[in-house]
Coordinates of N, CA and C in Angstrom, one line a residue:
M120 N 386.3 -33.4 -146.4 CA 386.9 -32.7 -145.3 C 386.3 -31.3 -145.2
S121 N 385.9 -30.8 -144.0 CA 385.4 -29.5 -143.9 C 386.5 -28.6 -143.7
R122 N 386.5 -27.5 -144.4 CA 387.7 -26.6 -144.4 C 387.6 -25.5 -143.3
S123 N 388.8 -25.2 -142.8 CA 388.9 -24.1 -141.9 C 388.8 -22.8 -142.6
K124 N 388.9 -21.6 -141.9 CA 388.9 -20.3 -142.6 C 390.2 -20.0 -143.1
N125 N 391.2 -20.8 -142.9 CA 392.6 -20.5 -143.3 C 392.7 -21.0 -144.8
P126 N 393.6 -20.3 -145.6 CA 393.7 -20.7 -147.0 C 393.9 -22.2 -147.1
A127 N 393.2 -22.8 -148.1 CA 393.4 -24.3 -148.3 C 393.4 -24.6 -149.7
G128 N 394.2 -25.5 -150.1 CA 394.2 -26.0 -151.5 C 393.3 -27.1 -151.7
T129 N 393.3 -27.7 -152.9 CA 392.4 -28.8 -153.1 C 392.9 -30.0 -152.4
H130 N 392.0 -30.9 -152.1 CA 392.3 -32.1 -151.3 C 392.8 -33.2 -152.3
P131 N 394.1 -33.5 -152.3 CA 394.6 -34.5 -153.3 C 394.3 -35.9 -153.0
E132 N 394.4 -36.7 -154.0 CA 394.3 -38.2 -153.7 C 395.4 -38.6 -152.8
R133 N 395.1 -39.4 -151.8 CA 396.1 -39.9 -150.9 C 396.7 -41.2 -151.3
T134 N 397.9 -41.3 -151.7 CA 398.6 -42.5 -151.9 C 399.0 -43.0 -150.6
R135 N 399.5 -44.3 -150.5 CA 400.1 -44.8 -149.3 C 401.2 -43.9 -148.8
R136 N 402.1 -43.5 -149.7 CA 403.2 -42.6 -149.3 C 402.7 -41.3 -148.7
E137 N 401.7 -40.7 -149.3 CA 401.2 -39.4 -148.8 C 400.5 -39.6 -147.4
T138 N 399.7 -40.7 -147.3 CA 398.9 -40.9 -146.1 C 399.8 -41.2 -144.9
L139 N 400.9 -41.9 -145.2 CA 401.8 -42.3 -144.1 C 403.1 -41.5 -144.1
G140 N 403.1 -40.4 -144.8 CA 404.3 -39.6 -144.8 C 404.7 -39.1 -143.4
W141 N 406.0 -39.2 -143.1 CA 406.4 -38.7 -141.8 C 406.1 -37.3 -141.6
L142 N 405.7 -36.9 -140.4 CA 405.5 -35.5 -140.0 C 406.8 -34.7 -140.3
G143 N 406.6 -33.6 -141.0 CA 407.7 -32.7 -141.2 C 408.3 -32.2 -139.9
I144 N 407.5 -32.1 -138.9 CA 408.0 -31.7 -137.6 C 407.9 -32.9 -136.6
G145 N 408.0 -34.1 -137.1 CA 407.9 -35.3 -136.3 C 409.0 -35.3 -135.2
A146 N 410.2 -34.9 -135.5 CA 411.2 -34.9 -134.4 C 410.9 -34.0 -133.3
A147 N 410.3 -32.9 -133.6 CA 409.8 -31.9 -132.6 C 408.7 -32.5 -131.8
L148 N 407.8 -33.2 -132.4 CA 406.7 -33.8 -131.7 C 407.2 -34.8 -130.6
L149 N 408.3 -35.5 -130.9 CA 408.9 -36.4 -130.0 C 409.9 -35.8 -129.0
G150 N 410.0 -34.5 -129.1 CA 410.9 -33.8 -128.1 C 412.3 -33.7 -128.5
A151 N 412.6 -34.0 -129.8 CA 414.0 -34.0 -130.2 C 414.2 -32.8 -131.2
G152 N 415.3 -32.3 -131.3 CA 415.6 -31.2 -132.3 C 415.0 -29.9 -131.9
T153 N 414.9 -29.0 -132.9 CA 414.4 -27.7 -132.6 C 413.0 -27.5 -133.0
M154 N 412.2 -26.9 -132.1 CA 410.8 -26.7 -132.4 C 410.6 -25.6 -133.4
P155 N 409.9 -25.9 -134.5 CA 409.7 -24.9 -135.6 C 408.9 -23.7 -135.0
R156 N 409.1 -22.6 -135.7 CA 408.3 -21.4 -135.2 C 406.8 -21.6 -135.2
A157 N 406.3 -22.4 -136.2 CA 404.9 -22.6 -136.3 C 404.4 -23.4 -135.1
A158 N 405.2 -24.0 -134.4 CA 404.8 -24.8 -133.2 C 404.7 -24.0 -131.9
L159 N 404.8 -22.7 -132.0 CA 404.7 -21.8 -130.9 C 403.4 -21.1 -130.9
A160 N 402.7 -21.0 -129.8 CA 401.5 -20.3 -129.7 C 401.8 -18.8 -129.7
Q161 N 400.8 -18.0 -129.7 CA 401.0 -16.5 -129.8 C 401.8 -16.0 -128.6
G162 N 401.6 -16.6 -127.4 CA 402.3 -16.2 -126.2 C 403.7 -16.7 -126.2
G163 N 404.1 -17.5 -127.1 CA 405.5 -18.0 -127.2 C 405.7 -19.3 -126.6
E164 N 404.7 -19.9 -126.0 CA 404.9 -21.2 -125.4 C 404.9 -22.4 -126.4
T165 N 405.6 -23.4 -126.1 CA 405.6 -24.6 -127.0 C 404.3 -25.3 -127.0
I166 N 403.7 -25.7 -128.2 CA 402.4 -26.3 -128.2 C 402.4 -27.7 -128.8
L167 N 403.6 -28.1 -129.4 CA 403.7 -29.4 -130.0 C 404.6 -30.4 -129.3
T168 N 404.5 -30.3 -128.0 CA 405.2 -31.4 -127.2 C 404.4 -32.6 -127.3
E169 N 405.1 -33.8 -127.1 CA 404.4 -35.0 -127.0 C 403.2 -35.0 -126.0
A170 N 403.5 -34.5 -124.8 CA 402.6 -34.5 -123.7 C 401.3 -33.7 -124.1
L171 N 401.4 -32.5 -124.7 CA 400.3 -31.7 -125.1 C 399.5 -32.3 -126.3
V172 N 400.2 -32.8 -127.2 CA 399.5 -33.4 -128.4 C 398.8 -34.7 -128.1
L173 N 399.5 -35.6 -127.4 CA 399.0 -37.0 -127.2 C 398.3 -37.2 -125.9
R174 N 398.8 -36.4 -124.9 CA 398.3 -36.6 -123.5 C 397.9 -35.4 -122.8
D175 N 397.2 -34.5 -123.4 CA 396.7 -33.3 -122.8 C 395.9 -33.6 -121.6
P176 N 396.2 -33.3 -120.4 CA 395.5 -33.7 -119.2 C 394.1 -33.1 -119.1
E177 N 393.8 -32.1 -119.9 CA 392.5 -31.4 -119.9 C 391.5 -32.1 -120.8
I178 N 392.0 -33.1 -121.6 CA 391.1 -33.7 -122.6 C 390.9 -35.2 -122.3
P179 N 389.7 -35.6 -122.0 CA 389.4 -37.0 -121.8 C 389.8 -37.9 -122.9
A180 N 390.3 -39.1 -122.7 CA 390.7 -40.0 -123.7 C 389.7 -41.2 -123.7
A181 N 389.6 -41.9 -124.9 CA 388.7 -43.0 -125.0 C 389.5 -44.2 -125.6
G182 N 388.8 -45.3 -125.8 CA 389.5 -46.5 -126.3 C 390.3 -47.1 -125.2
N183 N 391.4 -47.8 -125.5 CA 392.2 -48.4 -124.5 C 393.2 -47.3 -123.9
L184 N 392.9 -46.9 -122.7 CA 393.7 -45.8 -122.1 C 395.2 -46.2 -121.9
D185 N 395.5 -47.5 -122.0 CA 396.9 -48.0 -121.9 C 397.4 -48.5 -123.2
G186 N 396.7 -48.1 -124.3 CA 397.1 -48.6 -125.6 C 398.5 -48.2 -126.1
D187 N 399.0 -48.9 -127.0 CA 400.4 -48.7 -127.5 C 400.4 -47.6 -128.6
I188 N 399.3 -47.3 -129.2 CA 399.3 -46.3 -130.2 C 398.1 -45.3 -129.8
T189 N 398.4 -44.0 -130.0 CA 397.4 -43.0 -129.8 C 397.0 -42.4 -131.1
I190 N 395.7 -42.2 -131.3 CA 395.1 -41.5 -132.4 C 394.5 -40.2 -131.8
V191 N 394.9 -39.1 -132.4 CA 394.4 -37.8 -132.0 C 393.5 -37.3 -133.2
E192 N 392.3 -36.9 -133.0 CA 391.4 -36.4 -134.0 C 391.0 -34.9 -133.7
W193 N 391.2 -34.0 -134.7 CA 390.7 -32.7 -134.6 C 389.4 -32.7 -135.4
F194 N 388.3 -32.3 -134.8 CA 387.0 -32.4 -135.4 C 386.1 -31.2 -135.0
D195 N 385.0 -31.2 -135.8 CA 384.0 -30.1 -135.6 C 382.6 -30.9 -135.6
Y196 N 381.8 -30.5 -134.6 CA 380.5 -31.3 -134.5 C 379.6 -31.0 -135.7
N197 N 379.8 -30.0 -136.4 CA 378.9 -29.7 -137.6 C 379.6 -30.1 -138.9
C198 N 380.7 -30.9 -138.8 CA 381.4 -31.4 -139.9 C 380.8 -32.7 -140.4
P199 N 380.2 -32.8 -141.6 CA 379.6 -34.1 -142.0 C 380.6 -35.2 -142.2
Y200 N 381.8 -34.8 -142.5 CA 382.9 -35.9 -142.7 C 383.3 -36.4 -141.4
C201 N 383.3 -35.6 -140.3 CA 383.6 -36.1 -139.0 C 382.5 -37.1 -138.6
R202 N 381.3 -36.8 -138.9 CA 380.2 -37.7 -138.5 C 380.3 -39.0 -139.3
K203 N 380.7 -38.9 -140.6 CA 380.8 -40.1 -141.4 C 381.9 -41.0 -140.9
V204 N 383.1 -40.5 -140.5 CA 384.2 -41.3 -140.2 C 384.1 -41.8 -138.7
D205 N 383.3 -41.2 -137.9 CA 383.3 -41.6 -136.5 C 382.9 -43.0 -136.2
P206 N 381.9 -43.6 -136.7 CA 381.6 -45.0 -136.4 C 382.6 -46.0 -137.0
E207 N 383.2 -45.6 -138.1 CA 384.2 -46.5 -138.7 C 385.5 -46.5 -137.8
L208 N 385.9 -45.3 -137.4 CA 387.1 -45.1 -136.5 C 386.8 -45.9 -135.2
R209 N 385.6 -45.7 -134.6 CA 385.3 -46.4 -133.4 C 385.4 -47.9 -133.5
Q210 N 384.9 -48.4 -134.7 CA 384.9 -49.9 -134.9 C 386.4 -50.4 -135.0
V211 N 387.2 -49.6 -135.7 CA 388.6 -50.0 -135.8 C 389.3 -50.0 -134.4
I212 N 389.0 -49.0 -133.6 CA 389.6 -49.0 -132.3 C 389.1 -50.2 -131.4
Q213 N 387.8 -50.5 -131.5 CA 387.2 -51.6 -130.8 C 387.9 -52.9 -131.3
D214 N 388.0 -53.1 -132.6 CA 388.5 -54.3 -133.1 C 390.0 -54.5 -132.8
D215 N 390.7 -53.4 -132.8 CA 392.2 -53.5 -132.5 C 392.4 -53.8 -131.0
G216 N 391.7 -53.0 -130.2 CA 391.8 -53.2 -128.7 C 393.0 -52.6 -128.1
K217 N 393.9 -52.0 -128.8 CA 395.2 -51.4 -128.2 C 395.4 -50.0 -128.7
V218 N 394.3 -49.3 -129.0 CA 394.5 -47.9 -129.5 C 393.8 -47.0 -128.5
R219 N 394.5 -45.9 -128.2 CA 393.9 -44.9 -127.4 C 393.5 -43.7 -128.3
L220 N 392.3 -43.1 -128.0 CA 391.8 -42.1 -128.8 C 391.6 -40.8 -128.0
V221 N 392.2 -39.7 -128.6 CA 392.0 -38.4 -128.0 C 391.2 -37.5 -129.0
L222 N 390.1 -36.9 -128.5 CA 389.2 -36.1 -129.4 C 389.4 -34.6 -129.1
K223 N 389.9 -33.9 -130.1 CA 390.2 -32.5 -129.9 C 389.2 -31.6 -130.7
D224 N 388.4 -30.9 -129.9 CA 387.4 -30.0 -130.5 C 388.1 -28.9 -131.3
W225 N 387.8 -28.8 -132.6 CA 388.3 -27.7 -133.4 C 387.2 -27.0 -134.1
P226 N 386.4 -26.2 -133.4 CA 385.2 -25.6 -134.0 C 385.4 -24.5 -135.0
I227 N 385.6 -24.9 -136.2 CA 386.0 -23.9 -137.3 C 384.8 -23.6 -138.2
L228 N 383.6 -24.2 -138.0 CA 382.5 -24.0 -138.9 C 381.4 -23.1 -138.4
G229 N 381.8 -22.2 -137.5 CA 380.8 -21.1 -137.1 C 380.5 -21.1 -135.7
P230 N 379.7 -20.2 -135.2 CA 379.4 -19.9 -133.8 C 378.8 -21.1 -133.1
V231 N 377.9 -21.9 -133.8 CA 377.2 -23.0 -133.2 C 378.2 -24.1 -132.9
S232 N 379.2 -24.3 -133.8 CA 380.2 -25.3 -133.5 C 381.0 -24.9 -132.3
K233 N 381.2 -23.6 -132.0 CA 381.9 -23.2 -130.8 C 381.1 -23.5 -129.6
V234 N 379.8 -23.3 -129.7 CA 378.8 -23.6 -128.6 C 378.9 -25.1 -128.3
A235 N 378.8 -25.9 -129.3 CA 378.8 -27.4 -129.1 C 380.1 -27.8 -128.5
A236 N 381.2 -27.3 -128.9 CA 382.5 -27.7 -128.4 C 382.6 -27.3 -126.9
R237 N 382.2 -26.1 -126.6 CA 382.3 -25.6 -125.2 C 381.4 -26.4 -124.3
M238 N 380.2 -26.8 -124.8 CA 379.3 -27.6 -123.9 C 379.8 -29.0 -123.7
A239 N 380.4 -29.6 -124.8 CA 381.0 -30.9 -124.6 C 382.1 -30.9 -123.6
L240 N 383.0 -29.9 -123.6 CA 384.1 -29.8 -122.7 C 383.6 -29.5 -121.3
A241 N 382.5 -28.8 -121.2 CA 381.9 -28.5 -119.8 C 381.3 -29.8 -119.3
A242 N 380.8 -30.7 -120.1 CA 380.2 -31.9 -119.7 C 381.3 -32.8 -119.0
K243 N 382.5 -32.6 -119.3 CA 383.6 -33.5 -118.7 C 383.6 -33.3 -117.2
Y244 N 383.2 -32.2 -116.7 CA 383.2 -32.0 -115.2 C 382.2 -32.8 -114.5
Q245 N 381.3 -33.4 -115.2 CA 380.4 -34.4 -114.6 C 380.6 -35.8 -115.2
D246 N 381.8 -35.9 -115.7 CA 382.3 -37.2 -116.4 C 381.3 -37.6 -117.5
K247 N 380.9 -36.7 -118.3 CA 379.9 -37.0 -119.4 C 380.4 -36.5 -120.7
F248 N 381.8 -36.3 -120.8 CA 382.3 -35.8 -122.1 C 381.9 -36.7 -123.3
M249 N 382.2 -38.0 -123.1 CA 381.9 -39.0 -124.2 C 380.5 -39.1 -124.5
A250 N 379.6 -39.0 -123.4 CA 378.2 -39.0 -123.7 C 377.7 -37.8 -124.5
A251 N 378.3 -36.6 -124.2 CA 378.0 -35.4 -125.0 C 378.5 -35.6 -126.4
H252 N 379.8 -36.1 -126.5 CA 380.4 -36.2 -127.8 C 379.5 -37.2 -128.7
E253 N 379.2 -38.3 -128.2 CA 378.4 -39.3 -129.0 C 377.1 -38.8 -129.4
A254 N 376.4 -38.0 -128.5 CA 375.1 -37.4 -128.8 C 375.2 -36.5 -129.9
M255 N 376.2 -35.6 -130.0 CA 376.3 -34.6 -131.0 C 376.9 -35.1 -132.3
I256 N 377.9 -36.0 -132.2 CA 378.5 -36.4 -133.4 C 377.7 -37.5 -134.2
G257 N 376.7 -38.0 -133.5 CA 375.9 -39.0 -134.1 C 374.6 -38.6 -134.9
V258 N 374.4 -37.2 -134.9 CA 373.2 -36.7 -135.6 C 373.5 -36.6 -137.1
S259 N 372.5 -36.5 -137.9 CA 372.7 -36.4 -139.4 C 372.4 -35.0 -139.9
S260 N 371.8 -34.1 -139.0 CA 371.5 -32.8 -139.5 C 372.4 -31.8 -138.8
K261 N 372.4 -30.6 -139.3 CA 373.2 -29.5 -138.8 C 372.7 -29.1 -137.4
L262 N 373.6 -28.9 -136.5 CA 373.3 -28.6 -135.1 C 372.8 -27.1 -135.0
T263 N 371.9 -26.9 -134.1 CA 371.5 -25.5 -133.7 C 371.6 -25.5 -132.2
E264 N 371.6 -24.3 -131.6 CA 371.7 -24.3 -130.1 C 370.6 -25.0 -129.4
P265 N 369.3 -24.8 -129.8 CA 368.3 -25.6 -129.1 C 368.5 -27.1 -129.3
R266 N 368.9 -27.5 -130.5 CA 369.1 -29.0 -130.7 C 370.2 -29.5 -129.8
I267 N 371.3 -28.7 -129.6 CA 372.3 -29.2 -128.8 C 371.8 -29.4 -127.4
G268 N 371.0 -28.5 -126.8 CA 370.4 -28.7 -125.5 C 369.6 -30.0 -125.4
E269 N 368.8 -30.2 -126.5 CA 367.9 -31.4 -126.5 C 368.8 -32.7 -126.5
L270 N 369.8 -32.7 -127.3 CA 370.7 -33.9 -127.4 C 371.4 -34.2 -126.1
L271 N 371.9 -33.1 -125.5 CA 372.7 -33.3 -124.3 C 371.8 -33.8 -123.1
A272 N 370.6 -33.2 -123.0 CA 369.7 -33.6 -122.0 C 369.2 -35.0 -122.2
G273 N 369.0 -35.4 -123.5 CA 368.6 -36.7 -123.8 C 369.7 -37.8 -123.5
A274 N 371.0 -37.3 -123.5 CA 372.1 -38.2 -123.2 C 372.3 -38.3 -121.7
G275 N 371.4 -37.8 -120.9 CA 371.5 -37.9 -119.4 C 372.4 -36.9 -118.7
I276 N 372.7 -35.8 -119.4 CA 373.6 -34.8 -118.8 C 372.7 -33.8 -118.0
D277 N 373.2 -33.5 -116.8 CA 372.5 -32.5 -116.0 C 372.8 -31.1 -116.6
M278 N 371.8 -30.5 -117.2 CA 372.0 -29.3 -117.9 C 372.2 -28.1 -117.0
D279 N 371.6 -28.1 -115.9 CA 371.8 -27.0 -114.9 C 373.3 -27.0 -114.4
R280 N 373.8 -28.2 -114.1 CA 375.2 -28.3 -113.7 C 376.1 -27.9 -114.9
L281 N 375.8 -28.4 -116.1 CA 376.6 -28.1 -117.2 C 376.8 -26.6 -117.4
R282 N 375.7 -25.8 -117.3 CA 375.7 -24.4 -117.4 C 376.6 -23.8 -116.3
R283 N 376.5 -24.3 -115.1 CA 377.3 -23.8 -114.0 C 378.8 -24.1 -114.3
D284 N 379.0 -25.3 -114.7 CA 380.4 -25.7 -115.0 C 381.0 -24.9 -116.2
L285 N 380.2 -24.6 -117.1 CA 380.6 -23.8 -118.3 C 381.0 -22.4 -117.9
A286 N 380.2 -21.8 -117.0 CA 380.6 -20.5 -116.5 C 381.8 -20.5 -115.6
T287 N 381.8 -21.5 -114.7 CA 382.9 -21.5 -113.7 C 384.3 -21.8 -114.4
N288 N 384.2 -22.6 -115.4 CA 385.5 -23.1 -116.1 C 385.7 -22.5 -117.5
A289 N 385.1 -21.4 -117.7 CA 385.1 -20.8 -119.1 C 386.5 -20.5 -119.5
K290 N 387.4 -20.0 -118.7 CA 388.8 -19.7 -119.1 C 389.5 -21.0 -119.4
A291 N 389.3 -22.0 -118.6 CA 390.0 -23.3 -118.9 C 389.5 -23.9 -120.2
I292 N 388.2 -23.9 -120.5 CA 387.7 -24.4 -121.7 C 388.2 -23.7 -122.9
D293 N 388.1 -22.3 -122.8 CA 388.6 -21.5 -123.9 C 390.1 -21.7 -124.2
A294 N 390.9 -22.0 -123.1 CA 392.3 -22.3 -123.3 C 392.5 -23.6 -124.0
I295 N 391.7 -24.6 -123.7 CA 391.8 -25.9 -124.4 C 391.5 -25.7 -125.9
L296 N 390.4 -24.9 -126.3 CA 390.1 -24.7 -127.7 C 391.2 -23.9 -128.4
A297 N 391.8 -23.0 -127.7 CA 392.8 -22.2 -128.3 C 394.1 -23.1 -128.5
R298 N 394.4 -24.0 -127.6 CA 395.5 -24.9 -127.7 C 395.3 -25.9 -128.9
N299 N 394.0 -26.4 -129.0 CA 393.7 -27.3 -130.1 C 393.9 -26.6 -131.4
N300 N 393.4 -25.4 -131.5 CA 393.5 -24.6 -132.7 C 395.0 -24.3 -133.1
D301 N 395.8 -23.9 -132.1 CA 397.2 -23.6 -132.4 C 397.9 -24.9 -132.9
Q302 N 397.6 -26.0 -132.3 CA 398.2 -27.3 -132.7 C 397.8 -27.6 -134.1
A303 N 396.5 -27.5 -134.4 CA 396.1 -27.9 -135.8 C 396.7 -27.0 -136.8
L304 N 396.9 -25.7 -136.5 CA 397.5 -24.8 -137.5 C 399.0 -25.1 -137.6
A305 N 399.6 -25.4 -136.5 CA 401.0 -25.8 -136.5 C 401.3 -27.0 -137.3
F306 N 400.4 -28.0 -137.3 CA 400.5 -29.2 -138.1 C 400.2 -28.9 -139.5
G307 N 399.7 -27.8 -139.9 CA 399.3 -27.5 -141.2 C 398.0 -28.1 -141.7
F308 N 397.1 -28.4 -140.7 CA 395.8 -29.0 -141.1 C 394.9 -27.9 -141.7
K309 N 394.2 -28.2 -142.7 CA 393.3 -27.3 -143.5 C 391.9 -27.4 -143.1
G310 N 391.5 -28.4 -142.5 CA 390.1 -28.6 -142.1 C 389.9 -29.9 -141.3
T311 N 388.6 -30.2 -141.1 CA 388.2 -31.4 -140.2 C 387.6 -32.4 -141.1
P312 N 387.8 -33.7 -140.7 CA 388.7 -34.2 -139.6 C 390.1 -34.3 -140.0
S313 N 391.0 -34.1 -139.1 CA 392.4 -34.3 -139.3 C 393.0 -35.1 -138.1
F314 N 394.0 -35.9 -138.4 CA 394.5 -36.9 -137.4 C 396.0 -36.9 -137.2
I315 N 396.4 -37.3 -136.0 CA 397.8 -37.7 -135.8 C 397.6 -39.2 -135.4
V316 N 398.3 -40.1 -136.0 CA 398.2 -41.5 -135.7 C 399.7 -41.9 -135.3
G317 N 399.9 -42.1 -134.1 CA 401.3 -42.4 -133.7 C 402.2 -41.2 -134.0
K318 N 403.0 -41.3 -135.0 CA 403.9 -40.2 -135.5 C 403.5 -39.7 -136.9
F319 N 402.4 -40.2 -137.4 CA 402.0 -39.8 -138.7 C 400.9 -38.8 -138.7
R320 N 401.0 -37.9 -139.7 CA 400.0 -36.8 -139.9 C 399.1 -37.3 -141.0
V321 N 397.8 -37.3 -140.7 CA 396.8 -37.8 -141.6 C 395.7 -36.7 -141.8
P322 N 395.8 -35.8 -142.8 CA 394.9 -34.7 -142.9 C 393.7 -35.1 -143.8
G323 N 392.7 -35.8 -143.2 CA 391.5 -36.1 -144.0 C 390.9 -37.4 -143.6
V324 N 389.8 -37.8 -144.3 CA 389.0 -39.0 -144.0 C 389.7 -40.2 -144.5
L325 N 389.7 -41.3 -143.7 CA 390.2 -42.6 -144.1 C 389.1 -43.6 -144.0
S326 N 389.3 -44.7 -144.8 CA 388.4 -45.8 -144.6 C 388.9 -46.7 -143.4
M327 N 388.1 -47.7 -143.1 CA 388.5 -48.6 -142.0 C 389.8 -49.3 -142.4
A328 N 389.9 -49.7 -143.6 CA 391.1 -50.4 -144.1 C 392.4 -49.5 -144.0
E329 N 392.1 -48.2 -144.4 CA 393.3 -47.3 -144.3 C 393.7 -46.9 -142.9
F330 N 392.7 -46.8 -142.0 CA 393.0 -46.6 -140.6 C 393.8 -47.8 -140.1
E331 N 393.4 -49.0 -140.4 CA 394.2 -50.2 -140.0 C 395.6 -50.2 -140.5
M332 N 395.7 -49.7 -141.7 CA 397.0 -49.7 -142.4 C 398.0 -48.7 -141.6
V333 N 397.4 -47.5 -141.4 CA 398.3 -46.5 -140.8 C 398.6 -46.8 -139.3
I334 N 397.7 -47.5 -138.6 CA 397.9 -48.0 -137.2 C 399.1 -49.0 -137.3
A335 N 399.0 -49.9 -138.2 CA 400.0 -51.0 -138.3 C 401.4 -50.3 -138.6
D336 N 401.4 -49.3 -139.5 CA 402.7 -48.7 -139.8 C 403.2 -47.8 -138.7
A337 N 402.3 -47.3 -137.9 CA 402.7 -46.5 -136.7 C 403.4 -47.4 -135.7
R338 N 402.8 -48.6 -135.6 CA 403.4 -49.6 -134.7 C 404.8 -50.0 -135.2
K339 N 405.0 -50.2 -136.5 CA 406.3 -50.5 -137.0 C 407.3 -49.4 -136.8
A340 N 406.8 -48.2 -137.0 CA 407.7 -47.0 -136.8 C 408.1 -46.9 -135.3
K341 N 407.2 -47.2 -134.4 CA 407.5 -47.2 -133.0 C 408.5 -48.2 -132.6
A342 N 408.3 -49.4 -133.2 CA 409.2 -50.6 -132.8 C 410.6 -50.3 -133.4
S343 N 410.7 -49.5 -134.4 CA 412.0 -49.3 -135.0 C 412.9 -48.2 -134.3
N344 N 412.2 -47.5 -133.4 CA 412.9 -46.4 -132.7 C 413.7 -47.0 -131.5

């Protein structure tokens, strides 16, 4: 797991109980009970509603858009663990067929990560967010600004339009990144990748088998409500 700049402890071994432990603020995520103070952004607005966490209208979704379980991933394009887990997570989602995936840029690994995140989000205005995401998450070396441009152009993205969209929508893009960051910190995530699977908090890398397990348990939890 790539660490954020916030204080972080060591990454413990995850037992089944730890991996599938209920969110300490799970009731708040579902809109019940009192929202904890950590779930408020600096401006005082609530940031851990079900709508904003699972169905933020400003963030394109992948997988089965009508799926019964949503996985939300907070990631950084320069995070090697995010790159490692991406193909396995995609395979699980493809094999399952009923999972919706929400990708939340959390650029915590430096200025180039922020550039990559902003450009990916700008690409959504030409319906190319997933193309941009796959181009950048699929590389094996650390990104640089020139390399980002090469990858996006190679993925068929209109770079002139992307730059215009980035300038025109700068405030909206920065608001998405701020919201993603506020949510990650409210959930207590220490680095990337981190996940919400249904109602479970999963702070770290999982294998395909572990993803299948947590998805199955998320479905059981949903059915029991």
